[in-house]
Amino acid sequence: MYDNLLANVPTDLYIGGKWRPATDKGRFDVIDPATEATIASVASAGTEDAKAAVDAASDAFPGWAARKPRERGEILRKAFELIMQHAERFARLITLENGKALSDSRGEVAYSAEFFRWYAEEAVRNIGEVSRAPTSGARILVQHRPAGVAVLVTPWNFPAAMATRKIGPALAAGCTIVLKPASETPLTMLALMPLLEEAGVPGGVVNVIPSRRSGPVVGAMLADPRVRVISFTGSTETGRKLLHGAADQVIKPAMELGGNAPFIVFEDADIDAAIEGAMVAKMRNIGEACTAANRFYVQEKIHDEFAKKLSERMGALKVGNGLEDGVAVGPLVNADTRNKVVNLVEDAVGKGAKVLIGGKPPNGKGFFYPATVITQVPDDAQLLREEIFGPVAAIQTFQSEDDVVARANDTEYGLVAYLYTRDIGRGLRVSERLEFGMVGLNRGLVSDPAAPFGGMKQSGIGREGAHEGLMEFMETQYISVSW
Ligand code: NAD
């Protein structure tokens, strides 16, 4: 099963358009979370390799930045088409290294490719401004230019999309890249490189350096004055470290960090629509998403109906190897992630929460955890404070709008909130009171390449997607002109 899929996936470092082992020959294993079998051994970059990658990106920068925006756009468009041609192979590879069900992986591949299509179109919309200075009468000419070498660091939960959401705008802007994918899931991005070459991306423009030594490797790049952007997606804890690291060279940060999404259902909501939305917001990616609904707040009157319907839907989901037909709940990515879910559920149940469905991991190989619904969750349960990152829906009830807004906002995170109501006035009023960068109003999915994705508070800095995502990779220059 593995051989076919992995036969053409490169496993070395990709630097300056060439494949090569790590300088110290270090390698690390990639594990299939469904079987715990080793599926590949990948080169593990050290700090010398990181320097070589920055050298390559820096050398390639003037040429790439000088290419006409239309040319860069057409290369991105071609990359979109190539990914779609190879969509099934990418989907299977994502499932193999991450565990998620094939249906989730197929969705991810389409979503990832869209960032190339969207930024193929945005590459030609780098629009500046001319205005007249109010007092001096000089002209104010404003232009945006590529920021320079960008270091991209991505997590394992979306091995393709979290990277293409950065690569697309960086290339459109005219930046060159060093990408460090997550060590759990390096294969998907390595497999993308031959396609980018085929699309016409020149050597050195995109470099990929998986590593087991992320801290020192990324740290070495942040100490390099040639690096001008650090774009990170991952945990708030790691994001904080990278922000400290970026401070010395004053590198422009873009941070997509953790979330703790509330999912609010008012008693006037269309309950069936709310259940559909809940299934997506909770179960897309087995709950291993920064956007995953983490805390369900259901108005008292409809709690029983909502909890019953959600349990029926969750209980019907088949658990198993993500590559098998009909499986909706693949394994979690690794033992730590699964153990965290186990502990969070035990903590909540120990404090009085009631399990409606699921709640216990199966025995045997693989990091499986079943779809789980718990209710009567007490206020001091840890899972209301932390990202669960697994297939567990934790329900509490609420009485009033003020009560639920206060509880939803009572977190250091501010990535996404969901709310369901038939009263659109209430929906918009509550949305505006929520301290979250994104709100799903009668929708369980907000991700869209054409929309600015990102969080408030400790969920991040900056936005990905939309035109704003392009601006993260650009510097504004203003020329004061007399003519
Ligand atoms: P993580 O922070 O552990 O790792 C993310 C990346 O950083 C990986 O490539 C990892 O190797 C690297 N890394 C880890 N320690 C590092 C260090 N000291 N220096 C430099 N690099 C380091 O996160 P994860 O467990 O891979 O991903 C899950 C987290 O990502 C969750 O908190 C989730 O909410 C978040 N996430 C956020 C978004 C978003 O858009 N806001 C999207 C997806 C995931």
PDB file of C-alpha atoms in Angstrom, residues 34-162:
ATOM      1  CA  ALA A  34      -3.159   4.487  11.767  1.00  0.00           C
ATOM      2  CA  THR A  35      -0.650   1.651  12.048  1.00  0.00           C
ATOM      3  CA  GLU A  36       2.285   3.258  13.879  1.00  0.00           C
ATOM      4  CA  ALA A  37       4.504   1.868  11.086  1.00  0.00           C
ATOM      5  CA  THR A  38       7.436   3.894   9.773  1.00  0.00           C
ATOM      6  CA  ILE A  39       6.627   5.008   6.232  1.00  0.00           C
ATOM      7  CA  ALA A  40       9.629   7.145   5.323  1.00  0.00           C
ATOM      8  CA  SER A  41      12.931   8.481   6.550  1.00  0.00           C
ATOM      9  CA  VAL A  42      13.421  12.169   5.802  1.00  0.00           C
ATOM     10  CA  ALA A  43      16.559  14.316   5.868  1.00  0.00           C
ATOM     11  CA  SER A  44      16.731  16.457   9.004  1.00  0.00           C
ATOM     12  CA  ALA A  45      18.181  19.904   8.321  1.00  0.00           C
ATOM     13  CA  GLY A  46      20.689  21.439  10.710  1.00  0.00           C
ATOM     14  CA  THR A  47      21.690  25.076  11.034  1.00  0.00           C
ATOM     15  CA  GLU A  48      24.233  24.845   8.172  1.00  0.00           C
ATOM     16  CA  ASP A  49      21.489  23.597   5.879  1.00  0.00           C
ATOM     17  CA  ALA A  50      19.244  26.420   7.038  1.00  0.00           C
ATOM     18  CA  LYS A  51      21.968  28.882   6.098  1.00  0.00           C
ATOM     19  CA  ALA A  52      22.362  27.244   2.695  1.00  0.00           C
ATOM     20  CA  ALA A  53      18.606  27.538   2.155  1.00  0.00           C
ATOM     21  CA  VAL A  54      18.626  31.229   3.064  1.00  0.00           C
ATOM     22  CA  ASP A  55      21.632  31.685   0.709  1.00  0.00           C
ATOM     23  CA  ALA A  56      19.639  30.076  -2.105  1.00  0.00           C
ATOM     24  CA  ALA A  57      16.502  32.115  -1.373  1.00  0.00           C
ATOM     25  CA  SER A  58      18.513  35.307  -1.098  1.00  0.00           C
ATOM     26  CA  ASP A  59      20.340  34.666  -4.403  1.00  0.00           C
ATOM     27  CA  ALA A  60      17.055  33.911  -6.164  1.00  0.00           C
ATOM     28  CA  PHE A  61      15.249  36.955  -4.770  1.00  0.00           C
ATOM     29  CA  PRO A  62      16.299  39.740  -7.186  1.00  0.00           C
ATOM     30  CA  GLY A  63      15.390  37.670 -10.250  1.00  0.00           C
ATOM     31  CA  TRP A  64      12.054  36.501  -8.885  1.00  0.00           C
ATOM     32  CA  ALA A  65      11.097  39.941  -7.564  1.00  0.00           C
ATOM     33  CA  ALA A  66      11.853  41.411 -10.997  1.00  0.00           C
ATOM     34  CA  ARG A  67       9.625  38.978 -12.899  1.00  0.00           C
ATOM     35  CA  LYS A  68       6.484  40.556 -14.259  1.00  0.00           C
ATOM     36  CA  PRO A  69       3.494  40.025 -11.966  1.00  0.00           C
ATOM     37  CA  ARG A  70       1.635  38.323 -14.813  1.00  0.00           C
ATOM     38  CA  GLU A  71       4.447  35.781 -15.207  1.00  0.00           C
ATOM     39  CA  ARG A  72       4.397  34.993 -11.510  1.00  0.00           C
ATOM     40  CA  GLY A  73       0.612  34.745 -11.695  1.00  0.00           C
ATOM     41  CA  GLU A  74       0.754  32.307 -14.593  1.00  0.00           C
ATOM     42  CA  ILE A  75       3.217  30.072 -12.775  1.00  0.00           C
ATOM     43  CA  LEU A  76       0.868  30.003  -9.782  1.00  0.00           C
ATOM     44  CA  ARG A  77      -2.080  29.216 -12.043  1.00  0.00           C
ATOM     45  CA  LYS A  78      -0.149  26.314 -13.527  1.00  0.00           C
ATOM     46  CA  ALA A  79       0.691  25.087 -10.010  1.00  0.00           C
ATOM     47  CA  PHE A  80      -3.034  25.118  -9.196  1.00  0.00           C
ATOM     48  CA  GLU A  81      -3.771  23.008 -12.261  1.00  0.00           C
ATOM     49  CA  LEU A  82      -0.984  20.540 -11.547  1.00  0.00           C
ATOM     50  CA  ILE A  83      -2.130  19.983  -7.963  1.00  0.00           C
ATOM     51  CA  MET A  84      -5.668  19.329  -9.167  1.00  0.00           C
ATOM     52  CA  GLN A  85      -4.348  16.842 -11.730  1.00  0.00           C
ATOM     53  CA  HIS A  86      -2.564  15.009  -8.922  1.00  0.00           C
ATOM     54  CA  ALA A  87      -5.285  15.605  -6.332  1.00  0.00           C
ATOM     55  CA  GLU A  88      -5.938  11.983  -5.435  1.00  0.00           C
ATOM     56  CA  ARG A  89      -2.259  11.193  -4.929  1.00  0.00           C
ATOM     57  CA  PHE A  90      -1.880  14.215  -2.638  1.00  0.00           C
ATOM     58  CA  ALA A  91      -5.017  13.294  -0.707  1.00  0.00           C
ATOM     59  CA  ARG A  92      -3.730   9.776  -0.047  1.00  0.00           C
ATOM     60  CA  LEU A  93      -0.327  11.078   0.971  1.00  0.00           C
ATOM     61  CA  ILE A  94      -1.911  13.517   3.439  1.00  0.00           C
ATOM     62  CA  THR A  95      -3.985  10.709   4.938  1.00  0.00           C
ATOM     63  CA  LEU A  96      -0.938   8.479   5.140  1.00  0.00           C
ATOM     64  CA  GLU A  97       1.201  10.906   7.119  1.00  0.00           C
ATOM     65  CA  ASN A  98      -1.499  12.786   9.049  1.00  0.00           C
ATOM     66  CA  GLY A  99      -4.173  10.132   9.568  1.00  0.00           C
ATOM     67  CA  LYS A 100      -7.275  12.143   8.628  1.00  0.00           C
ATOM     68  CA  ALA A 101      -9.971  10.460   6.530  1.00  0.00           C
ATOM     69  CA  LEU A 102      -9.587  10.606   2.755  1.00  0.00           C
ATOM     70  CA  SER A 103     -12.695  12.784   2.470  1.00  0.00           C
ATOM     71  CA  ASP A 104     -10.981  15.369   4.703  1.00  0.00           C
ATOM     72  CA  SER A 105      -7.751  15.080   2.728  1.00  0.00           C
ATOM     73  CA  ARG A 106      -9.564  15.549  -0.574  1.00  0.00           C
ATOM     74  CA  GLY A 107     -11.154  18.680   0.833  1.00  0.00           C
ATOM     75  CA  GLU A 108      -7.758  19.891   1.975  1.00  0.00           C
ATOM     76  CA  VAL A 109      -6.154  19.356  -1.429  1.00  0.00           C
ATOM     77  CA  ALA A 110      -8.852  21.393  -3.169  1.00  0.00           C
ATOM     78  CA  TYR A 111      -8.581  24.114  -0.522  1.00  0.00           C
ATOM     79  CA  SER A 112      -4.765  24.178  -0.799  1.00  0.00           C
ATOM     80  CA  ALA A 113      -4.786  24.435  -4.563  1.00  0.00           C
ATOM     81  CA  GLU A 114      -7.239  27.334  -4.372  1.00  0.00           C
ATOM     82  CA  PHE A 115      -4.565  29.485  -2.734  1.00  0.00           C
ATOM     83  CA  PHE A 116      -2.508  29.178  -5.909  1.00  0.00           C
ATOM     84  CA  ARG A 117      -5.494  30.056  -8.092  1.00  0.00           C
ATOM     85  CA  TRP A 118      -6.518  32.995  -5.880  1.00  0.00           C
ATOM     86  CA  TYR A 119      -2.989  34.404  -5.672  1.00  0.00           C
ATOM     87  CA  ALA A 120      -2.442  33.859  -9.411  1.00  0.00           C
ATOM     88  CA  GLU A 121      -5.198  36.442  -9.698  1.00  0.00           C
ATOM     89  CA  GLU A 122      -3.958  38.683  -6.876  1.00  0.00           C
ATOM     90  CA  ALA A 123      -0.385  38.771  -8.258  1.00  0.00           C
ATOM     91  CA  VAL A 124      -1.540  41.319 -10.826  1.00  0.00           C
ATOM     92  CA  ARG A 125      -3.464  43.469  -8.311  1.00  0.00           C
ATOM     93  CA  ASN A 126      -0.555  45.104  -6.544  1.00  0.00           C
ATOM     94  CA  ILE A 127      -2.117  48.520  -6.623  1.00  0.00           C
ATOM     95  CA  GLY A 128      -0.527  51.643  -5.129  1.00  0.00           C
ATOM     96  CA  GLU A 129      -1.813  55.187  -4.595  1.00  0.00           C
ATOM     97  CA  VAL A 130      -1.003  58.714  -5.536  1.00  0.00           C
ATOM     98  CA  SER A 131      -2.346  61.612  -3.487  1.00  0.00           C
ATOM     99  CA  ARG A 132      -1.498  65.205  -2.774  1.00  0.00           C
ATOM    100  CA  ALA A 133       0.065  66.136   0.558  1.00  0.00           C
ATOM    101  CA  PRO A 134      -2.410  68.478   2.280  1.00  0.00           C
ATOM    102  CA  THR A 135       0.128  71.057   3.375  1.00  0.00           C
ATOM    103  CA  SER A 136       3.267  70.817   1.238  1.00  0.00           C
ATOM    104  CA  GLY A 137       1.411  70.091  -1.971  1.00  0.00           C
ATOM    105  CA  ALA A 138       3.954  67.351  -2.848  1.00  0.00           C
ATOM    106  CA  ARG A 139       2.645  64.154  -4.380  1.00  0.00           C
ATOM    107  CA  ILE A 140       2.487  61.118  -2.083  1.00  0.00           C
ATOM    108  CA  LEU A 141       3.295  58.087  -4.214  1.00  0.00           C
ATOM    109  CA  VAL A 142       2.731  54.766  -2.460  1.00  0.00           C
ATOM    110  CA  GLN A 143       3.932  51.419  -3.805  1.00  0.00           C
ATOM    111  CA  HIS A 144       4.164  47.923  -2.400  1.00  0.00           C
ATOM    112  CA  ARG A 145       7.204  45.822  -3.088  1.00  0.00           C
ATOM    113  CA  PRO A 146       8.203  42.279  -2.144  1.00  0.00           C
ATOM    114  CA  ALA A 147       9.557  42.144   1.388  1.00  0.00           C
ATOM    115  CA  GLY A 148      12.447  39.741   0.663  1.00  0.00           C
ATOM    116  CA  VAL A 149      13.277  36.249   1.913  1.00  0.00           C
ATOM    117  CA  ALA A 150      10.360  34.749   3.854  1.00  0.00           C
ATOM    118  CA  VAL A 151      10.688  31.903   6.337  1.00  0.00           C
ATOM    119  CA  LEU A 152       7.516  29.819   6.555  1.00  0.00           C
ATOM    120  CA  VAL A 153       6.924  27.406   9.446  1.00  0.00           C
ATOM    121  CA  THR A 154       3.838  25.193   9.283  1.00  0.00           C
ATOM    122  CA  PRO A 155       1.969  22.685  11.485  1.00  0.00           C
ATOM    123  CA  TRP A 156       0.968  19.075  10.849  1.00  0.00           C
ATOM    124  CA  ASN A 157      -2.807  19.433  10.924  1.00  0.00           C
ATOM    125  CA  PHE A 158      -3.123  20.626   7.311  1.00  0.00           C
ATOM    126  CA  PRO A 159       0.147  19.473   5.723  1.00  0.00           C
ATOM    127  CA  ALA A 160      -0.753  21.066   2.376  1.00  0.00           C
ATOM    128  CA  ALA A 161      -3.080  23.978   3.047  1.00  0.00           C
ATOM    129  CA  MET A 162      -1.178  25.687   5.851  1.00  0.00           C
TER     130      MET A 162
END
